[in-house]
Coordinates of C-alpha atoms in Angstrom, one line a residue:
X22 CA -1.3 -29.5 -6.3
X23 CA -3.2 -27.9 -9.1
X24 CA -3.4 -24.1 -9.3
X25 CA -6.7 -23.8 -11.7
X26 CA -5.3 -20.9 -13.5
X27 CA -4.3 -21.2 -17.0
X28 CA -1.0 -19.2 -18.4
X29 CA -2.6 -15.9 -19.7
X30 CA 0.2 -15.0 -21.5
X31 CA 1.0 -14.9 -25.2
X32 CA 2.3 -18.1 -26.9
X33 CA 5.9 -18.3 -26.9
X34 CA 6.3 -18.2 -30.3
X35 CA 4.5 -14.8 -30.8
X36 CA 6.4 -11.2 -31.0
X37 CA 6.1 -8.9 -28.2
X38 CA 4.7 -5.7 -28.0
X39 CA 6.1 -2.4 -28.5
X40 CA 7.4 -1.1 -25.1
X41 CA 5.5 1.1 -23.0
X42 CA 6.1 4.8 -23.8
X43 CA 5.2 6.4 -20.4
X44 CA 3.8 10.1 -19.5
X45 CA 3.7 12.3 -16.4
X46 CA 0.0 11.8 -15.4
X47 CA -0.5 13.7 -12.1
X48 CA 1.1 14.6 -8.5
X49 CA 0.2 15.0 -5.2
X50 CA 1.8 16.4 -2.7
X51 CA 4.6 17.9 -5.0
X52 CA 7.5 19.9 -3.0
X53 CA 9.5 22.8 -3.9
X54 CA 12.6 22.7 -5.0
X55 CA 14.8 23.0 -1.5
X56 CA 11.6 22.3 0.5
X57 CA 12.4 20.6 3.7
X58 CA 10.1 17.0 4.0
X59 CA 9.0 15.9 7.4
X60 CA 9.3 12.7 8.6
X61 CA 5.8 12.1 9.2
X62 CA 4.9 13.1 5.7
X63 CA 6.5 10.5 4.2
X64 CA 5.1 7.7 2.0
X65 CA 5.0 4.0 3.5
X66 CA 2.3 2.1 2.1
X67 CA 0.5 2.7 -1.3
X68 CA -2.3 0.3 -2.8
X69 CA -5.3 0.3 -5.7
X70 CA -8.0 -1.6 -4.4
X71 CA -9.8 -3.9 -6.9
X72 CA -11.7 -2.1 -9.0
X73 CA -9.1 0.6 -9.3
X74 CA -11.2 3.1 -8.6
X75 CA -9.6 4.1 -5.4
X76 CA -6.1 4.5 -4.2
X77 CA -5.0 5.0 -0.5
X78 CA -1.8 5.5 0.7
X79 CA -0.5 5.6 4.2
X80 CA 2.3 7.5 5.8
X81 CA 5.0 7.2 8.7
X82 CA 2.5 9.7 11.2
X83 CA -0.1 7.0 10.9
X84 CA -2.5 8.3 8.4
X85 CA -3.8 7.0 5.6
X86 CA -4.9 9.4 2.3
X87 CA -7.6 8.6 0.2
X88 CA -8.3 9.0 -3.5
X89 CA -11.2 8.6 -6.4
X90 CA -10.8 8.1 -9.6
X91 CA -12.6 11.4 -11.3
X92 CA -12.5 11.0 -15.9
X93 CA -14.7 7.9 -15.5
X94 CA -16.9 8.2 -12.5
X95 CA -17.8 11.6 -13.5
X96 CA -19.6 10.6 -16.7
X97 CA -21.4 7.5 -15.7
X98 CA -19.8 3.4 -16.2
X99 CA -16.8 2.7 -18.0
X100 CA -19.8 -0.3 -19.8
X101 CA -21.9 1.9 -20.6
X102 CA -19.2 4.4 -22.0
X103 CA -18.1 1.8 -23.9
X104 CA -21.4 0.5 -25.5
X105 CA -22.0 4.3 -26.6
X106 CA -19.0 4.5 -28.2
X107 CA -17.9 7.4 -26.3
X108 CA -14.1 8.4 -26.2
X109 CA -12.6 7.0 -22.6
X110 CA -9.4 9.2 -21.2
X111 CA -6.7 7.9 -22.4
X112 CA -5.4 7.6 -18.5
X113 CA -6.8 7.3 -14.8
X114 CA -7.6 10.8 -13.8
X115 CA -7.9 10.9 -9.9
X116 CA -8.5 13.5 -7.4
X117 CA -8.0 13.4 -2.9
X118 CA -11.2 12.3 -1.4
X119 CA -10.1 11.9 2.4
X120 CA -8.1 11.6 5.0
X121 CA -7.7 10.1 8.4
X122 CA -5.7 9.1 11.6
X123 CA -5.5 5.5 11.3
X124 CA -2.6 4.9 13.9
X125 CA -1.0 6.9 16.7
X126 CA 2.4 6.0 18.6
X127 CA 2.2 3.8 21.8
X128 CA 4.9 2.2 24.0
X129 CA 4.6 -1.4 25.4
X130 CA 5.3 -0.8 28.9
X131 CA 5.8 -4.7 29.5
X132 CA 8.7 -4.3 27.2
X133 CA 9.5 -0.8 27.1
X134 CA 9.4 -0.2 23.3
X135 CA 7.6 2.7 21.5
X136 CA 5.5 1.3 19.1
X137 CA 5.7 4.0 16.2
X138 CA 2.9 5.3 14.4
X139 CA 4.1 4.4 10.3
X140 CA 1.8 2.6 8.5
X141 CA 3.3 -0.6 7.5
X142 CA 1.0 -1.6 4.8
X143 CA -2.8 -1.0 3.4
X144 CA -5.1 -3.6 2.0
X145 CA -8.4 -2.7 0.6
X146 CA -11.6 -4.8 1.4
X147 CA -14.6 -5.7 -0.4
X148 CA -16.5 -2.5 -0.6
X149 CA -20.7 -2.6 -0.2
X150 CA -23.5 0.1 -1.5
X151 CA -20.6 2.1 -1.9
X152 CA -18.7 2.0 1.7
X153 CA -15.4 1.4 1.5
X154 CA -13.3 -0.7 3.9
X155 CA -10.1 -1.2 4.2
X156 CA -7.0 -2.3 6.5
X157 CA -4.2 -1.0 7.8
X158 CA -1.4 -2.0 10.0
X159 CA 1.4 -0.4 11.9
X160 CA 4.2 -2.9 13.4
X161 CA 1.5 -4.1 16.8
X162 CA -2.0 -3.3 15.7
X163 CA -3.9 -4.0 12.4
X164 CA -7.1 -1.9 11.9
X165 CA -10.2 -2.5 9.8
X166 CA -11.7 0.7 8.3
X167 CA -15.2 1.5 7.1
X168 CA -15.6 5.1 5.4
X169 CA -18.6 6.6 4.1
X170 CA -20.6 9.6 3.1
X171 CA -23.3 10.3 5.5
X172 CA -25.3 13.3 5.6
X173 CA -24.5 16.4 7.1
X174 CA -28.0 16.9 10.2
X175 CA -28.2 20.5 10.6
X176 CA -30.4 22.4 13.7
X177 CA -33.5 24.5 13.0
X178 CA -36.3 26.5 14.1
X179 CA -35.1 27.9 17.2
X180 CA -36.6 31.0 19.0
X181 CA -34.1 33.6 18.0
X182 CA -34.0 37.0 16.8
X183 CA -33.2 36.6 12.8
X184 CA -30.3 39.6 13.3
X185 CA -28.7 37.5 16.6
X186 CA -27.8 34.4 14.0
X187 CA -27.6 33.9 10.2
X188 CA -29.4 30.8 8.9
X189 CA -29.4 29.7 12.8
X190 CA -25.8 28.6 12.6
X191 CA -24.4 31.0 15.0
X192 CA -26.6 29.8 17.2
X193 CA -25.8 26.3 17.2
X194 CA -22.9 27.0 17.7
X195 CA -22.9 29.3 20.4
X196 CA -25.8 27.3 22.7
X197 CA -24.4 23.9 21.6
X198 CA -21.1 23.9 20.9
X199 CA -19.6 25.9 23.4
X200 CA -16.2 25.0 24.8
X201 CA -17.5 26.4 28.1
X202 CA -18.8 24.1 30.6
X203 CA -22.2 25.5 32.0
X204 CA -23.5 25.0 35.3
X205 CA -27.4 23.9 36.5
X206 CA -30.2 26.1 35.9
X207 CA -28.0 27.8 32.7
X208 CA -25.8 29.7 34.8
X209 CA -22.3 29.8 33.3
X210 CA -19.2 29.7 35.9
X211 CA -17.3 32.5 33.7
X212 CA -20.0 35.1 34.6
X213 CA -20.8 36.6 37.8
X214 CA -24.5 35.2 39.3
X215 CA -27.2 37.3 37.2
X216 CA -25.5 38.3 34.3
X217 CA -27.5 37.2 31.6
X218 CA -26.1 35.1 28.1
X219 CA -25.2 37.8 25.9
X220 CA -25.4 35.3 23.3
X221 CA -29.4 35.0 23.1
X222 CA -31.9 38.2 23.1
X223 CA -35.4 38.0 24.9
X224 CA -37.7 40.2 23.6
X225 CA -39.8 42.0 25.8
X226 CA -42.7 40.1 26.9
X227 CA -40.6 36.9 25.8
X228 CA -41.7 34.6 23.6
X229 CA -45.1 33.9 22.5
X230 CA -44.4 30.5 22.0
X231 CA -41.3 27.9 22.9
X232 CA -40.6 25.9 19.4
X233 CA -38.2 22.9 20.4
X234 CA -34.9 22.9 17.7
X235 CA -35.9 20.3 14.8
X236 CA -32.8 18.4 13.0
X237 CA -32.9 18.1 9.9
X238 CA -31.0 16.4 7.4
X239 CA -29.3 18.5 4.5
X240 CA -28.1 17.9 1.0
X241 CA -24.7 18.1 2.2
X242 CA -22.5 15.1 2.6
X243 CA -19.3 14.6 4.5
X244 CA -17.1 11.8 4.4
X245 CA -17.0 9.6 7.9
X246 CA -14.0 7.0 8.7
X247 CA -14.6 4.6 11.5
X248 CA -12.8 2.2 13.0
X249 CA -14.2 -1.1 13.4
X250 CA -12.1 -3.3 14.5
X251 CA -8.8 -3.6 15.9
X252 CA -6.5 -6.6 16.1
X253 CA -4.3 -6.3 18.5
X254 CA -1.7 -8.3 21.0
X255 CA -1.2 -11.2 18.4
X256 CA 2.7 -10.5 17.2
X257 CA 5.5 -10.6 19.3
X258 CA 7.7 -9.1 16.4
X259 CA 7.0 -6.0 13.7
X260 CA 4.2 -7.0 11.6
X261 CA 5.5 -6.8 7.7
X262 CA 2.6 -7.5 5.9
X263 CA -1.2 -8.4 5.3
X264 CA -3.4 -10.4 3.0
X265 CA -6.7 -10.6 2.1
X266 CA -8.4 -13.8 1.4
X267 CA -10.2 -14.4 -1.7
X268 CA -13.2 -15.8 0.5
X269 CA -14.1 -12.1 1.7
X270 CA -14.1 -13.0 5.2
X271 CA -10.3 -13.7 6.2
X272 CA -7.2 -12.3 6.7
X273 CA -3.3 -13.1 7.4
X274 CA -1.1 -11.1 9.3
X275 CA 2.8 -12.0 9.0
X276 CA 6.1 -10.8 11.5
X277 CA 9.3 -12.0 11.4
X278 CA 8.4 -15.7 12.6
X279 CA 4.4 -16.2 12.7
X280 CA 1.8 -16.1 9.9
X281 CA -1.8 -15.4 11.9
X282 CA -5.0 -16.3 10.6
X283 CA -8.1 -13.7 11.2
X284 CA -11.7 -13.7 10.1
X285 CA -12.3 -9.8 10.1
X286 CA -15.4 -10.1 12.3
X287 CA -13.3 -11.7 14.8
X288 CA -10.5 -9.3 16.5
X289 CA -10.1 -11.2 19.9
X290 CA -8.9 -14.5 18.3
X291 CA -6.6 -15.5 15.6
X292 CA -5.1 -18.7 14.7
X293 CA -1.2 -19.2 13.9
X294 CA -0.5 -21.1 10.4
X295 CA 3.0 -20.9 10.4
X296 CA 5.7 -20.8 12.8
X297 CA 9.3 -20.5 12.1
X298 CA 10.7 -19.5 15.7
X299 CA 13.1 -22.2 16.7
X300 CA 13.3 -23.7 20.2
X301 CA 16.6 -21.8 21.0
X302 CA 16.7 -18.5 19.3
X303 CA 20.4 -19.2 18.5
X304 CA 19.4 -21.5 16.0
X305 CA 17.6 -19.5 14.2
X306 CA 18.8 -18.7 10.8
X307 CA 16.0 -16.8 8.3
X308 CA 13.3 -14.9 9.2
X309 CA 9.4 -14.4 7.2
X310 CA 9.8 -11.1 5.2
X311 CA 6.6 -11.4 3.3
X312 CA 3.2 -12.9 3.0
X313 CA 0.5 -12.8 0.4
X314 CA -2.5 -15.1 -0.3
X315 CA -3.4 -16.8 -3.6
X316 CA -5.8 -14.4 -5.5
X317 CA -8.4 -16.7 -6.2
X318 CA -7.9 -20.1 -4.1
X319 CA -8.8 -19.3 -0.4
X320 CA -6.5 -22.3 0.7
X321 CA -3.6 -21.2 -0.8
X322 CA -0.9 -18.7 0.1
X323 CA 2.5 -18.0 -0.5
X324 CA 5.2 -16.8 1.8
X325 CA 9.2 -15.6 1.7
X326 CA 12.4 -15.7 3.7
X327 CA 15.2 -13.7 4.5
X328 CA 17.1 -16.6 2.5
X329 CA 15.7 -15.9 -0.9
X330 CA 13.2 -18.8 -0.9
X331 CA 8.9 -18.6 -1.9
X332 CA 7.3 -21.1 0.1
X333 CA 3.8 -21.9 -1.0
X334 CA 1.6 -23.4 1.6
X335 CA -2.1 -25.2 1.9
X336 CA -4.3 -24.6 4.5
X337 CA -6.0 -28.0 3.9
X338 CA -3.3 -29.9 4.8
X339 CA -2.8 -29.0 8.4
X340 CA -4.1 -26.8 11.1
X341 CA -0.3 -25.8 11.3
X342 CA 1.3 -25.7 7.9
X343 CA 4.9 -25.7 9.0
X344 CA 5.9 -27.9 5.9
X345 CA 5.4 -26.4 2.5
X346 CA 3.5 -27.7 -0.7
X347 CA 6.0 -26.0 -3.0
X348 CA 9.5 -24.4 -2.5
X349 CA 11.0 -22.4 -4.9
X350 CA 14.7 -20.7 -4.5
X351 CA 17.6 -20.0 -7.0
X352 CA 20.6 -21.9 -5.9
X353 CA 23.8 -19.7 -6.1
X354 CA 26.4 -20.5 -8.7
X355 CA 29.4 -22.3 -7.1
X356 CA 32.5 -20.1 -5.9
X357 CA 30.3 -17.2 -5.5
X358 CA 29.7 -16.3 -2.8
X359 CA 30.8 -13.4 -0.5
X360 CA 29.9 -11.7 2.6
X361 CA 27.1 -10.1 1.3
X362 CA 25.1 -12.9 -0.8
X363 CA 23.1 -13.7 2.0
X364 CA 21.9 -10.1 2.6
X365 CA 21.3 -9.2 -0.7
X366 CA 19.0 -12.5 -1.3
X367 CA 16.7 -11.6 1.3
X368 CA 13.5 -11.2 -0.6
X369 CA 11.3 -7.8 0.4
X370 CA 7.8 -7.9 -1.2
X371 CA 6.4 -11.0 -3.4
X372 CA 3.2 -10.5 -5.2
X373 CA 0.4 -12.8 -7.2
X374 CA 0.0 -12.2 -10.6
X375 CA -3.4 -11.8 -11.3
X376 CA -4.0 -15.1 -13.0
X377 CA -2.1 -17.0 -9.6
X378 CA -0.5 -19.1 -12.0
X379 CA 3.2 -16.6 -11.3
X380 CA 4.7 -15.3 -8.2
X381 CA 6.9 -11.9 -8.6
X382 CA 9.8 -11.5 -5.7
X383 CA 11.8 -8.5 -5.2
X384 CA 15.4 -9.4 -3.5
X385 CA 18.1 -6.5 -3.5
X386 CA 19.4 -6.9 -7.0
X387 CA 16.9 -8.4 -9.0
X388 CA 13.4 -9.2 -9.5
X389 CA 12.1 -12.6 -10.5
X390 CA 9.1 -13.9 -12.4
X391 CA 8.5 -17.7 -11.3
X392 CA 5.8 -20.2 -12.6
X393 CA 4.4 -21.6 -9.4
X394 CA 4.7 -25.1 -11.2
X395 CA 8.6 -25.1 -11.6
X396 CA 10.5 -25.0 -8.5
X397 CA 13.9 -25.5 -9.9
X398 CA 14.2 -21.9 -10.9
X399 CA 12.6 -18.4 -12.1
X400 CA 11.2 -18.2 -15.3
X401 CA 12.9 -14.5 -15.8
X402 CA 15.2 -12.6 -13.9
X403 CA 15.4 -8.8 -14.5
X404 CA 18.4 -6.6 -13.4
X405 CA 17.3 -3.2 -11.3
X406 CA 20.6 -1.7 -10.5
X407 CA 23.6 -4.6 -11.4
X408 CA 25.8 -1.3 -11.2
X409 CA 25.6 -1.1 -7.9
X410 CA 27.4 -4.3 -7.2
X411 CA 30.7 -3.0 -7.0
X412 CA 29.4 -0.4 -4.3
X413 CA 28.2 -3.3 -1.9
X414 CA 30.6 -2.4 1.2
X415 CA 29.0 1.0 1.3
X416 CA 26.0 -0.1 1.1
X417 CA 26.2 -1.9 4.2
X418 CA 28.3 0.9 6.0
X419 CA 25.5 3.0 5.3
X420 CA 22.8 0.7 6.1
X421 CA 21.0 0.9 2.5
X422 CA 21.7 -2.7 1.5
X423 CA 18.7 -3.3 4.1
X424 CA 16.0 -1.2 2.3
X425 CA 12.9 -3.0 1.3
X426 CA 11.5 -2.4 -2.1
X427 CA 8.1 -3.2 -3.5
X428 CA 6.9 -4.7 -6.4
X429 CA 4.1 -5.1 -8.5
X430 CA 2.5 -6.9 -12.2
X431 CA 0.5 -4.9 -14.9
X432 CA -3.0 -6.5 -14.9
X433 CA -2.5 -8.6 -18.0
X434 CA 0.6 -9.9 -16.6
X435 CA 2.8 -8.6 -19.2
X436 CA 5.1 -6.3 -17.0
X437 CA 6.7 -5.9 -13.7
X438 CA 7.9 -2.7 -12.2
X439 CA 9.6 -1.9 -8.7
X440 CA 12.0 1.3 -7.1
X441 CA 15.7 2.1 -7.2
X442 CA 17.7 4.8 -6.0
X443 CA 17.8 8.7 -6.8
X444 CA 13.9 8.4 -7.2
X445 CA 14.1 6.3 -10.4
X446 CA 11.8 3.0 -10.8
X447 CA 12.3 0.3 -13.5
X448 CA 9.7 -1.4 -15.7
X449 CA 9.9 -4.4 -17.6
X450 CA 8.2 -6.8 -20.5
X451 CA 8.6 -10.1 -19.5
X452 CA 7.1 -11.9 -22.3
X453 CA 9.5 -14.2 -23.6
X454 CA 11.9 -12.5 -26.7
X455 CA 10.6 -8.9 -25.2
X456 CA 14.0 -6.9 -24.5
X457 CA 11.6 -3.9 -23.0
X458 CA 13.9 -2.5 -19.6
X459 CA 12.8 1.3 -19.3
X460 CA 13.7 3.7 -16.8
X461 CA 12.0 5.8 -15.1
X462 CA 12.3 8.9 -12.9
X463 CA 9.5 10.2 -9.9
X464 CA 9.0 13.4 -11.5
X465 CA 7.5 15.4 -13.6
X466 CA 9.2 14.5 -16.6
X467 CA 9.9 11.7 -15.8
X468 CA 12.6 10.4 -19.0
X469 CA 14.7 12.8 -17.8
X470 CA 17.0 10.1 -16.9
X471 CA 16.6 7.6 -19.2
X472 CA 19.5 5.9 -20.8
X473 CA 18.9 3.3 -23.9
X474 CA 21.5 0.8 -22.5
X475 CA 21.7 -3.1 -24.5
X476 CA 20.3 -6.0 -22.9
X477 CA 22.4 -8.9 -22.1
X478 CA 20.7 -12.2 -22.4
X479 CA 21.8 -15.2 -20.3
X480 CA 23.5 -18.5 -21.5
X481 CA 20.8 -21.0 -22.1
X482 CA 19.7 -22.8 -18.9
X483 CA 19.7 -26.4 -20.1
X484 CA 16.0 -27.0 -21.4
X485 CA 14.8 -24.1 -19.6
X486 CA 14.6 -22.1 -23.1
X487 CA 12.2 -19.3 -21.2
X488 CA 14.6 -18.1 -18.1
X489 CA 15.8 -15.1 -19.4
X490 CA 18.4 -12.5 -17.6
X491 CA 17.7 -8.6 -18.8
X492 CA 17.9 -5.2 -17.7
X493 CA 21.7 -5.1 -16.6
X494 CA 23.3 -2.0 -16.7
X495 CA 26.5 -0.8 -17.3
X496 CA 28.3 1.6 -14.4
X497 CA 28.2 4.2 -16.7
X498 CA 24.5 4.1 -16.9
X499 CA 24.7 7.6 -15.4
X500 CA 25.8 9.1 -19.2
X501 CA 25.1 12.6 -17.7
X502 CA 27.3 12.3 -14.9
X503 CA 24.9 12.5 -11.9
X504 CA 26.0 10.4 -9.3
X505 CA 23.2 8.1 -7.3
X506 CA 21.7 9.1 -4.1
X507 CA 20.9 6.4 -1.6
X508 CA 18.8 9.1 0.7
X509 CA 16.3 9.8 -2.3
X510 CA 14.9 5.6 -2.7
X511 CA 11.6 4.6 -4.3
X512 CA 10.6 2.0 -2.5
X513 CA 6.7 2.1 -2.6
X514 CA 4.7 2.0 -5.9
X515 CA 1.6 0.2 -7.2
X516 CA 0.3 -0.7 -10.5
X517 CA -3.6 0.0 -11.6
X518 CA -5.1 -4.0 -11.9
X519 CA -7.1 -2.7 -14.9
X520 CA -4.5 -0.1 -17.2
X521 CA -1.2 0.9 -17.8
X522 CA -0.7 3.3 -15.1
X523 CA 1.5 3.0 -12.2
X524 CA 1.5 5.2 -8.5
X525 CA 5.0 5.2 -7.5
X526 CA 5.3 7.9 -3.8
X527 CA 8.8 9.9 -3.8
X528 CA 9.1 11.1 -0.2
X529 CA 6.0 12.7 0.5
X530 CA 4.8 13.2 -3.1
X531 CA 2.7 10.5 -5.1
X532 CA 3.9 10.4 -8.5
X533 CA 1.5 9.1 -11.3
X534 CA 2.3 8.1 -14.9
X535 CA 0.2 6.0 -17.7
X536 CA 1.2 4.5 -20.9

């Protein structure tokens, strides 16, 4: 099956760049030192839509955050900067533009489960004459979002005494706006029958004429989210991610067994591509952790499994693509395996790169780079935390060796980057012969805890003179003597599809940085 896409990387032969030297660029949301966090303030879901111009993020009390990039859109097209020469910020400059409730808790009553309110994942949707739409899904119910600035309509030219109201506001709101109900005929149940409304004055004589209020619309602009679709009633199990198509119009939705099909003007009706649930749920032996679609064929998509294996699947060869086109797993090395290799292989997030010819996969240990034309193994394996191998057993005792990390590609397909423990992320060069493995902490300075540790190549893989093995640590990484903390995890971050800049969210706080 041919992919289209050329290798946009450099030839092999070719020296890397320099590694990325990385700067604090911004925060939101920064907490004191000692500060309690709140549940429902923390970070689930972060994602740059296309243009990069945007960011949203979404947390566990079911909202979802907006931002706008500001050093660009504030002086006109990054083109026309360009074409006059004039000098671009070195970094992505961005600034809060809204917020809203996207999800609120529910229980199932046929099953008696609460259905929490976390969002699960954001994915951001073609945007026309500037209106923005997006998705967003908890574990049940997927929403599709549509926010824009409208104008604000304001009431005027009422018959009221100038020193009753200032610029007819008070009156508004006073006459229209009331929380009290109001009876027929204007009476007002709070008064006794005759009192007048203190609120309004009649002049003696009243008024020589009745003018009717006029709306009119102002200069002022607000910005409006609306819901306008939901998808509901189509899982049976907690939704773990969403895709959208490269055709504009459709969507998957994946759980732990079923991939769904949606066109977004559709919400009543979706069709299942893929189904993994076994006849009798005692044989069932892997579960789908995570779905995306090819970024610029329509039929294409990929998925993974709680055993470590990419499947890549084409919707033109059946209505119901339970066998794969392509299959690519790492087979374990003989006499190694232990109690926890199955766990630790489960992959969490896999992601396109941006020419669709690679698939990055983030399993416990490692992250993989593979070439979606050789199934027998990845092209590059990085380390995130080998140290933490000996520490497996607690781990499991304290349920971390379940956390699901994200991961992502620089634009240009040179680097990968995803989140480790005690706040800290990783980010790698994975062009052949590059030895770049930097680490990086979710603060403000964010070397703070960076450690110049050697790289340890792999033996050669037969003819496979690309699969490299870097980034492995030794357990004394920690030179300064800080010991890890599995409570403080970066699991969400997202890299800008255009620069070097990555969004990384530490608890409740969205971290930026830019190389």
């Amino acid at each position: 099956m041919g992919n289209g896409a050329e290798d946009a990387g450099p030839p092999v032969g070719s020296s890397p760049p320099p590694p990325l030297e990385w700067k604090f660029s911004q925060v939101f949301g920064e907490r004191a030192a000692g500060e309690e966090v709140q549940e429902v303030d923390i970070i689930s879901a972060i994602e740059f839509d296309k243009s990069g111009d945007h960011l949203a993020t979404g947390d566990r009390g079911g909202r979802v955050v907006l931002f706008e990039r500001t050093d660009v859109r504030n002086l006109g097209s990054r083109k026309d900067l360009e074409a006059q020469d004039y000098p671009i910020s070195r970094h992505p400059e961005f600034r809060y533009k809204t917020e809203f409730q996207s999800h609120e808790p529910e229980f199932d009553y046929l099953k008696s489960l609460e259905i929490e309110e976390k969002i699960n994942k954001i994915k951001w949707c073609q945007a026309a004459n500037h209106v923005l739409f997006l998705l967003s899904t908890n574990d049940k119910t997927i929403k599709y979002w549509k926010v824009q600035e409208k104008k604000v309509k304001k009431i005027s030219e009422m018959n009221v005494d100038a020193s009753q109201a200032v610029q007819n506001d008070n009156i508004a709101s006073s006459s229209t706006i009331s929380p009290r109900g109001y009876l027929p005929n204007g009476r007002c149940p709070e008064r006794p029958h005759g009192q007048l409304n203190n609120d309004l004055s009649m002049p003696p004589g009243g008024f020589p004429s009745l003018r009717l209020p006029v709306v009119v619309t102002s200069q002022e602009t607000s910005l409006i989210a609306r819901c306008r679709r939901t998808y509901a009633h189509a899982h049976d199990y907690h939704i773990n991610s969403i895709s959208n198509n490269s055709d504009g119009e459709t969507f998957i939705s994946a759980d732990d067994l079923r991939i769904n099909l949606w066109n977004l003007e559709i919400c009543n009706q979706s069709f299942n591509i893929v189904d993994v649930k076994p006849a009798n749920m005692e044989d069932l032996t892997e579960v789908i952790t995570s779905a995306e679609f090819h970024p610029t064929h329509c039929n294409m998509l990929a998925y993974s499994s709680s055993k470590g294996s990419i499947r890549l699947i084409d919707l033109r060869q059946s209505a119901l693509c339970d066998n794969h086109s392509k299959m690519f797993e790492e087979h374990e090395a003989p006499g190694s395996r232990s109690f926890f290799t199955e766990i630790i292989a489960s992959i969490s997030d896999v992601k396109f790169a941006k020419d669709g010819r690679h698939i990055l996969s983030r399993d416990y240990m490692t992250l993989k780079l593979w070439d979606i034309n050789m199934e027998s193994g990845p092209v590059a394996t990085f380390q995130v935390h080998e140290y933490l191998r000996p520490k497996l057993c607690d781990l499991y005792e304290n349920d971390s060796i379940f956390d699901k990390f994200d991961c992502c590609l620089s634009g240009d397909g040179l680097h990968v980057a995803t989140g480790s423990y005690s706040n800290l992320f990783r980010v790698f060069g994975c062009i052949p012969g590059s030895n770049e493995a930097t680490t990086l902490e979710a603060s403000k300075n964010p070397m703070r805890r960076q450690v110049q540790t050697p790289s340890r190549p792999a033996k050669s893989l037969g003819s496979f003179a690309r699969v490299v093995r870097r980034g492995a640590e030794s357990p004394g990484v920690e030179a300064n003597g800080n010991s890890y903390d599995f409570t403080t995890k970066l699991l969400h971050l997202a890299w800008h599809p255009t620069e070097s800049s990555i969004a990384c969210a530490a608890m409740n706080s969205l971290y930026m940085y830019s190389a």
